[in-house]
Amino acid sequence: MDAADTVEEAVAALLTRMAPLLAASRDHAQKLDAEGVFASDDLAALTRAGILAAAVPTLMGGLGIGTEPARAVATAELLHSVGSGSIALGRIIEGHINAVRLVIRNGNEAQRVATAEDARAGHLHALWVTDGPEALRYIHIANGIELSGEKLFCSAAGHATRAVVTAMGPDGERRLLLLTMRQGEEIHHLPAGLQGVRSAGTGRVVFNGVRHGSATIFGAPGAYLREPEFSAGAWRASAVTAGALSALVDAARAELVSRNRAANPEQRQRLGRMYINAETARLWTLGACSFGEDADAKAERATAMVNLARIAIEAACMDTIQLVQRSLGLSAFVQANPVERMCRDLATYLRQPAPDEALSEAAAYFTDHPLIAGWD
Ligand SMILES: Cc1cc2nc3c(=O)[nH]c(=O)nc-3n(C[C@H](O)[C@H](O)[C@H](O)COP(=O)(O)OP(=O)(O)OC[C@H]3O[C@@H](n4cnc5c(N)ncnc54)[C@H](O)[C@@H]3O)c2cc1C
């Protein structure tokens, strides 16, 4: 932790250190996207500023970002600001926080201590749960396990030095594994690249024949999908999205001003709706973060609130993309214009798992527990 007197001061100092680095990441994003190159330098600068270590609980030498309910609002602010600089970096940092959180909540003492030390030492953790055609499996061998299969849509593939993955065991149970990378796994580009978020290094990782010690297995069978943690944790991706939305709205505003079109009444109407959308997304993030970070307290309500937040923020983003494209016209489709990339990045990152189910489950909950019943 910093020399600051309190955790709050240390978090504030971290956010201050990050601000110029995030402004720089916004400047770099266009070139990295064009070249499809991983945001290594930006990530290294943020790591030096302490962003990876911040996910470690305070009692283990971190700031509890994403791992302690008391840091919910700070986590929201951090992810929102990273997303406003670069949605690709937001994806990478969000994955790191989720991975560290899973180990801290489910690992044994030795695994928790090792992860805390690694994160403090600047090891980037990834979370890869999406299976490819050959789902990831393991078998027991002498002194450990042997893996087969692959993971798809792996952000920071080839860059993360630790990865939390889900894998099916010989007993048919899906378990969490904490893997040290560079043990022989193969990193591939996606067969067809993603349209957006192109500097998150999202690839395919093949683990055939890779061996690890048994101590890599952590948590109970099915721990990854255990509720409310699984659904309620989705708010963190939404926080990144809300940050990216705020940056898009600001870029559209700046272009309209510079083209002397912002005072036009129809443009003002659209700008007004964009500002409402950006603030709606920010407020939903703030509303959902405390539920999400302390989901065990009111499990069903937390899940339902986060599910509503997810869909509300998704709707705000999709509406804004249309408003921006209508407002700027063809300029929003010129590849040299950062707005074009920002729309692509946002549209791509909005594709998170099972949105229909999220809204249906939230609707079912609030039909039985009307929202009007209280503010808490
Ligand atoms: C930039 C980026 C980086 C990523 N990085 C990672 C990573 O590091 N690790 C990782 O594990 N994953 C990663 N992912 C993958 C991500 O976690 C999700 O798996 C993926 O985005 C799911 O999107 P989808 O639209 O295919 O979801 P789906 O859940 O398939 O949703 C598509 C549509 O189908 C509907 N639907 C869903 N289930 C059903 C069903 N059973 N029957 C009928 N309809 C259904 C949904 O409601 C939705 O309308 C990344 C994704 C992106 C975009």
Coordinates of C-alpha atoms and ligand atoms in Angstrom, one line a residue:
M1 CA 0.0 0.0 0.0
D2 CA 1.0 3.6 -0.4
A3 CA 2.5 5.8 2.3
A4 CA -1.0 7.4 2.5
D5 CA -2.6 7.4 5.9
T6 CA -5.8 5.6 5.0
V7 CA -7.0 3.2 2.3
E8 CA -9.3 6.0 1.0
E9 CA -6.3 8.3 0.6
A10 CA -4.3 5.6 -1.1
V11 CA -7.2 4.9 -3.5
A12 CA -7.5 8.6 -4.3
A13 CA -3.7 8.8 -4.9
L14 CA -3.9 5.8 -7.3
L15 CA -6.8 7.5 -9.2
T16 CA -4.7 10.7 -9.4
R17 CA -1.6 8.8 -10.7
M18 CA -3.8 7.0 -13.2
A19 CA -5.4 10.1 -14.7
P20 CA -2.6 11.2 -17.1
L21 CA -1.9 7.6 -18.0
L22 CA -5.5 7.1 -19.0
A23 CA -5.4 10.3 -21.1
A24 CA -2.4 8.9 -22.8
S25 CA -4.1 5.5 -23.4
R26 CA -7.0 7.4 -25.1
D27 CA -4.4 9.0 -27.4
H28 CA -2.7 5.7 -28.2
A29 CA -6.0 3.7 -28.7
Q30 CA -6.4 4.7 -32.4
K31 CA -3.0 3.5 -33.5
L32 CA -3.2 0.3 -31.4
D33 CA -6.6 -0.5 -32.9
A34 CA -5.4 0.1 -36.5
E35 CA -2.5 -2.3 -35.9
G36 CA -4.4 -4.7 -33.8
V37 CA -1.7 -4.5 -31.2
F38 CA -1.9 -5.2 -27.5
A39 CA -1.8 -2.2 -25.3
S40 CA 1.4 -3.3 -23.6
D41 CA 3.0 0.1 -22.8
D42 CA -0.3 1.6 -21.4
L43 CA -0.7 -1.5 -19.2
A44 CA 2.9 -1.4 -18.0
A45 CA 2.4 2.3 -17.0
L46 CA -0.8 1.5 -15.1
T47 CA 0.9 -1.5 -13.5
R48 CA 3.7 0.8 -12.3
A49 CA 1.0 3.1 -10.9
G50 CA -0.3 0.2 -8.9
I51 CA -3.5 -0.8 -10.6
L52 CA -2.9 -4.6 -10.6
A53 CA -1.8 -4.6 -6.9
A54 CA -4.9 -2.5 -6.0
A55 CA -7.1 -5.6 -6.4
V56 CA -5.4 -7.3 -3.5
P57 CA -7.3 -7.1 -0.2
T58 CA -6.1 -4.4 2.2
L59 CA -5.0 -6.9 4.9
M60 CA -2.8 -8.6 2.2
G61 CA -1.1 -5.3 1.2
G62 CA -3.5 -4.0 -1.5
L63 CA -6.4 -1.6 -1.7
G64 CA -9.3 -4.0 -1.9
I65 CA -10.4 -2.8 -5.4
G66 CA -12.9 -5.4 -6.5
T67 CA -12.3 -7.6 -3.5
E68 CA -13.9 -5.7 -0.6
P69 CA -17.4 -4.3 -0.4
A70 CA -16.1 -1.1 1.3
R71 CA -14.3 -0.3 -2.0
A72 CA -17.3 -0.7 -4.2
V73 CA -17.6 2.9 -5.2
A74 CA -13.9 3.3 -5.7
T75 CA -13.9 0.2 -7.9
A76 CA -16.7 1.7 -10.0
E77 CA -14.8 4.9 -10.3
L78 CA -11.6 3.1 -11.3
L79 CA -13.2 0.9 -13.9
H80 CA -15.3 3.8 -15.3
S81 CA -12.2 5.9 -15.7
V82 CA -10.1 3.1 -17.3
G83 CA -13.0 2.4 -19.7
S84 CA -13.2 6.1 -20.6
G85 CA -9.5 6.0 -21.7
S86 CA -9.5 2.6 -23.5
I87 CA -12.2 0.0 -23.5
A88 CA -9.5 -2.6 -24.3
L89 CA -7.6 -1.7 -21.1
G90 CA -10.9 -1.8 -19.3
R91 CA -11.5 -5.3 -20.4
I92 CA -8.0 -6.4 -19.3
I93 CA -8.2 -4.7 -15.9
E94 CA -11.7 -6.0 -15.3
G95 CA -10.5 -9.6 -16.1
H96 CA -7.6 -9.2 -13.7
I97 CA -9.9 -8.0 -10.9
N98 CA -12.3 -10.8 -11.5
A99 CA -9.6 -13.4 -11.5
V100 CA -8.0 -12.2 -8.3
R101 CA -11.4 -11.9 -6.7
L102 CA -12.2 -15.5 -7.5
V103 CA -9.0 -16.8 -5.9
I104 CA -9.4 -14.6 -2.8
R105 CA -13.0 -15.8 -2.3
N106 CA -12.4 -19.5 -3.3
G107 CA -8.8 -20.3 -2.8
N108 CA -7.1 -21.9 0.2
E109 CA -4.6 -19.9 2.3
A110 CA -1.6 -20.7 0.2
Q111 CA -3.3 -19.9 -3.1
R112 CA -4.7 -16.6 -1.7
V113 CA -1.2 -15.6 -0.5
A114 CA 0.5 -16.6 -3.7
T115 CA -2.1 -14.6 -5.8
A116 CA -1.7 -11.6 -3.5
E117 CA 2.1 -11.7 -3.9
D118 CA 1.8 -12.1 -7.7
A119 CA -0.6 -9.3 -8.2
R120 CA 1.5 -7.0 -6.0
A121 CA 4.5 -8.0 -8.0
G122 CA 2.7 -6.9 -11.2
H123 CA 1.6 -10.2 -12.6
L124 CA -1.4 -9.7 -14.9
H125 CA -4.2 -12.2 -14.2
A126 CA -6.6 -13.2 -16.9
L127 CA -10.0 -15.0 -16.5
W128 CA -10.8 -17.4 -19.4
V129 CA -14.0 -19.3 -19.1
T130 CA -15.4 -19.4 -22.6
D131 CA -14.7 -22.8 -24.1
G132 CA -13.9 -23.5 -27.7
P133 CA -15.1 -26.5 -29.7
E134 CA -12.8 -28.7 -27.6
A135 CA -13.7 -27.7 -24.1
L136 CA -10.9 -27.5 -21.5
R137 CA -10.4 -30.7 -19.5
Y138 CA -7.9 -32.1 -17.1
I139 CA -6.9 -35.6 -15.9
H140 CA -4.9 -36.5 -12.8
I141 CA -1.3 -37.6 -13.4
A142 CA 1.5 -38.3 -10.9
N143 CA 2.2 -35.1 -9.0
G144 CA -0.4 -33.0 -10.8
I145 CA -2.8 -32.6 -13.7
E146 CA -2.6 -32.7 -17.5
L147 CA -4.8 -30.4 -19.6
S148 CA -6.5 -30.9 -23.0
G149 CA -8.7 -28.5 -25.0
E150 CA -8.8 -24.8 -25.4
K151 CA -10.3 -21.5 -24.4
L152 CA -11.8 -18.9 -26.8
F153 CA -12.1 -15.1 -26.6
C154 CA -9.2 -15.0 -24.1
S155 CA -8.3 -11.4 -23.4
A156 CA -4.6 -10.7 -22.8
A157 CA -3.6 -14.0 -24.4
G158 CA 0.2 -14.2 -24.5
H159 CA 0.4 -11.3 -22.1
A160 CA -1.2 -12.4 -18.9
T161 CA 1.3 -14.3 -16.7
R162 CA -1.4 -15.9 -14.6
A163 CA -4.8 -17.2 -15.7
V164 CA -7.9 -18.4 -13.9
V165 CA -9.7 -20.9 -16.1
T166 CA -12.7 -23.3 -15.8
A167 CA -12.0 -27.0 -16.7
M168 CA -13.9 -30.2 -16.5
G169 CA -12.3 -32.9 -14.3
P170 CA -12.5 -36.6 -14.7
D171 CA -15.4 -36.7 -12.3
G172 CA -17.5 -34.5 -14.6
E173 CA -17.3 -31.5 -12.3
R174 CA -16.2 -28.1 -13.6
R175 CA -13.4 -26.7 -11.4
L176 CA -11.4 -23.5 -11.3
L177 CA -7.7 -23.7 -12.0
L178 CA -5.1 -21.0 -11.3
L179 CA -2.4 -21.4 -13.9
T180 CA 1.0 -20.0 -14.4
M181 CA 1.4 -19.2 -18.1
R182 CA 4.2 -20.1 -20.5
Q183 CA 4.1 -23.8 -19.6
G184 CA 3.7 -24.9 -23.2
E185 CA 0.2 -23.6 -24.0
E186 CA -0.3 -22.3 -27.6
I187 CA -1.6 -18.8 -28.2
H188 CA -3.5 -18.3 -31.5
H189 CA -5.2 -15.3 -33.0
L190 CA -9.0 -15.8 -33.3
P191 CA -9.8 -17.5 -36.6
A192 CA -11.6 -14.3 -37.6
G193 CA -10.7 -11.2 -35.6
L194 CA -13.1 -9.2 -33.6
Q195 CA -14.5 -6.0 -35.1
G196 CA -13.7 -3.9 -31.9
V197 CA -11.7 -4.0 -28.7
R198 CA -8.8 -5.0 -31.0
S199 CA -6.0 -4.1 -28.6
A200 CA -7.1 -6.4 -25.8
G201 CA -5.1 -9.3 -27.2
T202 CA -8.2 -11.5 -27.4
G203 CA -7.2 -14.9 -28.7
R204 CA -7.5 -18.6 -28.5
V205 CA -5.4 -20.6 -26.0
V206 CA -4.8 -24.3 -26.6
F207 CA -3.6 -26.3 -23.6
N208 CA -3.1 -29.8 -25.0
G209 CA -0.6 -31.8 -23.0
V210 CA 0.3 -28.9 -20.6
R211 CA 1.0 -30.1 -17.1
H212 CA 0.6 -28.3 -13.8
G213 CA 0.7 -29.2 -10.1
S214 CA -2.5 -30.3 -8.3
A215 CA -2.3 -27.1 -6.2
T216 CA -3.6 -25.2 -9.3
I217 CA -7.1 -26.5 -8.6
F218 CA -9.1 -24.2 -6.3
G219 CA -12.6 -23.8 -5.0
A220 CA -15.5 -26.2 -4.8
P221 CA -16.9 -27.9 -7.9
G222 CA -19.1 -25.4 -9.8
A223 CA -17.7 -22.4 -7.8
Y224 CA -17.4 -20.2 -10.9
L225 CA -21.1 -20.3 -11.6
R226 CA -22.2 -20.0 -8.0
E227 CA -24.8 -17.3 -7.4
P228 CA -25.1 -14.5 -6.5
E229 CA -21.4 -14.0 -7.2
F230 CA -21.6 -15.0 -10.9
S231 CA -24.4 -12.7 -12.0
A232 CA -23.7 -9.9 -9.6
G233 CA -20.1 -9.6 -10.7
A234 CA -21.3 -8.5 -14.2
W235 CA -21.6 -4.9 -12.9
R236 CA -17.9 -4.5 -13.3
A237 CA -18.0 -5.0 -17.1
S238 CA -20.9 -2.5 -17.2
A239 CA -18.8 0.0 -15.3
V240 CA -16.1 -0.2 -18.1
T241 CA -18.9 0.2 -20.7
A242 CA -20.3 3.2 -18.9
G243 CA -16.8 4.8 -18.9
A244 CA -16.4 4.2 -22.7
L245 CA -19.9 5.7 -23.3
S246 CA -18.9 8.9 -21.5
A247 CA -15.8 9.2 -23.7
L248 CA -17.8 8.6 -26.8
V249 CA -20.3 11.3 -25.9
D250 CA -17.5 13.7 -25.2
A251 CA -15.9 13.0 -28.5
A252 CA -19.2 13.6 -30.3
R253 CA -19.7 16.8 -28.4
A254 CA -16.2 18.0 -29.3
E255 CA -16.7 17.3 -32.9
L256 CA -20.0 19.1 -33.1
V257 CA -18.5 22.1 -31.4
S258 CA -15.5 22.2 -33.7
R259 CA -17.7 21.9 -36.7
N260 CA -19.9 24.7 -35.4
R261 CA -22.9 22.5 -35.4
A262 CA -23.6 22.1 -31.7
A263 CA -26.1 25.0 -31.5
N264 CA -28.4 23.6 -34.1
P265 CA -31.7 22.7 -32.4
E266 CA -31.9 19.1 -33.7
Q267 CA -28.2 18.5 -32.7
R268 CA -29.0 19.9 -29.3
Q269 CA -31.9 17.5 -28.9
R270 CA -29.5 14.6 -29.7
L271 CA -26.7 15.9 -27.5
G272 CA -29.2 16.2 -24.6
R273 CA -30.2 12.6 -25.1
M274 CA -26.6 11.5 -25.2
Y275 CA -25.8 13.4 -21.9
I276 CA -28.9 11.6 -20.4
N277 CA -27.6 8.3 -21.6
A278 CA -24.1 8.8 -20.2
E279 CA -25.4 10.0 -16.8
T280 CA -27.9 7.1 -16.8
A281 CA -25.1 4.6 -17.3
R282 CA -23.0 6.3 -14.6
L283 CA -25.8 6.3 -12.1
W284 CA -26.8 2.7 -12.8
T285 CA -23.1 1.8 -12.2
L286 CA -23.1 3.6 -8.9
G287 CA -26.5 2.0 -8.0
A288 CA -25.3 -1.5 -8.9
C289 CA -21.8 -1.5 -7.5
S290 CA -22.6 -1.8 -3.8
F291 CA -25.1 -4.6 -4.5
G292 CA -22.6 -6.3 -6.7
E293 CA -19.7 -6.1 -4.4
D294 CA -21.6 -7.3 -1.4
A295 CA -24.0 -9.7 -3.1
D296 CA -24.0 -12.3 -0.4
A297 CA -25.9 -9.8 1.9
K298 CA -29.1 -9.7 -0.3
A299 CA -28.4 -12.3 -2.9
E300 CA -31.5 -12.3 -5.1
R301 CA -31.9 -8.5 -5.0
A302 CA -28.3 -8.0 -5.8
T303 CA -28.5 -10.2 -8.8
A304 CA -31.7 -8.6 -10.0
M305 CA -30.4 -5.1 -9.6
V306 CA -27.1 -5.9 -11.4
N307 CA -29.1 -7.6 -14.2
L308 CA -31.3 -4.5 -14.6
A309 CA -28.2 -2.3 -14.6
R310 CA -26.5 -4.4 -17.3
I311 CA -29.5 -4.1 -19.6
A312 CA -30.1 -0.4 -18.8
I313 CA -26.4 0.5 -19.6
E314 CA -26.5 -1.7 -22.7
A315 CA -29.6 0.2 -24.0
A316 CA -28.0 3.6 -23.2
C317 CA -24.9 2.6 -25.1
M318 CA -26.8 1.3 -28.2
D319 CA -29.1 4.4 -28.3
T320 CA -26.0 6.6 -28.0
I321 CA -24.2 4.9 -30.9
Q322 CA -27.2 5.6 -33.1
L323 CA -27.4 9.2 -31.9
V324 CA -23.7 9.8 -32.5
Q325 CA -23.8 8.3 -36.0
R326 CA -26.9 10.4 -36.9
S327 CA -25.3 13.6 -35.4
L328 CA -21.9 13.3 -37.1
G329 CA -23.1 11.6 -40.2
L330 CA -20.5 10.0 -42.5
S331 CA -17.7 11.4 -40.4
A332 CA -18.6 8.8 -37.7
F333 CA -17.7 6.1 -40.3
V334 CA -14.3 7.5 -41.4
Q335 CA -11.7 5.2 -40.0
A336 CA -9.3 8.1 -39.1
N337 CA -12.0 9.5 -36.8
P338 CA -11.6 8.0 -33.2
V339 CA -15.4 8.1 -32.9
E340 CA -15.6 5.4 -35.5
R341 CA -13.4 3.1 -33.4
M342 CA -15.2 4.1 -30.2
C343 CA -18.5 3.0 -31.6
R344 CA -17.0 -0.3 -32.8
D345 CA -15.3 -0.9 -29.5
L346 CA -18.5 -0.2 -27.5
A347 CA -20.7 -2.3 -29.8
T348 CA -18.4 -5.2 -29.5
Y349 CA -17.9 -5.0 -25.8
L350 CA -21.6 -4.8 -25.2
R351 CA -21.9 -8.4 -26.3
Q352 CA -21.8 -10.0 -22.9
P353 CA -23.4 -13.4 -22.1
A354 CA -27.1 -14.1 -22.0
P355 CA -28.7 -10.7 -22.0
D356 CA -32.2 -12.1 -22.5
E357 CA -31.9 -14.3 -19.4
A358 CA -30.5 -11.4 -17.4
L359 CA -33.5 -9.2 -18.1
S360 CA -36.1 -12.0 -17.7
E361 CA -34.7 -13.0 -14.4
A362 CA -34.6 -9.4 -13.1
A363 CA -38.2 -8.9 -14.3
A364 CA -39.3 -12.0 -12.5
Y365 CA -37.7 -10.9 -9.3
F366 CA -39.1 -7.4 -9.3
T367 CA -42.6 -8.7 -10.3
D368 CA -42.6 -10.5 -6.9
H369 CA -40.7 -7.8 -5.0
P370 CA -41.8 -4.5 -6.4
L371 CA -39.1 -1.8 -6.7
I372 CA -41.4 0.7 -5.1
A373 CA -41.2 -1.2 -1.8
G374 CA -38.0 0.7 -0.8
W375 CA -34.8 2.4 -1.7
D376 CA -32.4 0.0 -0.1
Ligands
LIG1 C1 -13.7 -8.0 -26.4 C2 -14.1 -9.2 -25.7 C3 -13.2 -9.8 -24.8 C4 -13.5 -11.0 -24.2 N1 -12.7 -11.6 -23.3 C5 -13.0 -12.7 -22.7 C6 -12.1 -13.4 -21.7 O1 -11.0 -12.9 -21.5 N2 -12.5 -14.5 -21.2 C7 -13.7 -15.1 -21.5 O2 -14.0 -16.2 -20.9 N3 -14.5 -14.6 -22.3 C8 -14.2 -13.4 -23.0 N4 -15.1 -12.9 -23.8 C9 -16.3 -13.6 -24.2 C10 -17.5 -13.1 -23.3 O3 -17.3 -13.4 -22.0 C11 -18.8 -13.8 -23.7 O4 -18.6 -15.1 -23.8 C12 -19.3 -13.3 -25.0 O5 -19.1 -11.9 -25.1 C13 -20.7 -13.7 -25.1 O6 -21.3 -13.0 -26.1 P1 -22.5 -13.6 -27.0 O7 -23.2 -12.4 -27.6 O8 -22.0 -14.7 -27.9 O9 -23.4 -14.2 -25.8 P2 -24.7 -15.2 -25.9 O10 -24.9 -15.6 -24.5 O11 -24.5 -16.3 -26.9 O12 -25.8 -14.2 -26.4 C14 -26.2 -14.1 -27.8 C15 -27.7 -14.0 -27.9 O13 -28.2 -15.3 -27.7 C16 -29.1 -15.3 -26.6 N5 -29.0 -16.6 -25.9 C17 -28.0 -16.9 -25.0 N6 -28.2 -18.2 -24.6 C18 -29.3 -18.7 -25.3 C19 -30.0 -19.9 -25.3 N7 -29.6 -20.9 -24.6 N8 -31.0 -20.0 -26.2 C20 -31.4 -19.0 -27.0 N9 -30.8 -17.8 -27.0 C21 -29.8 -17.6 -26.1 C22 -28.7 -14.1 -25.7 O14 -29.7 -13.6 -24.9 C23 -28.3 -13.1 -26.8 O15 -29.5 -12.5 -27.4 C24 -14.8 -11.6 -24.5 C25 -15.7 -11.0 -25.3 C26 -15.4 -9.8 -25.9 C27 -16.4 -9.2 -26.8

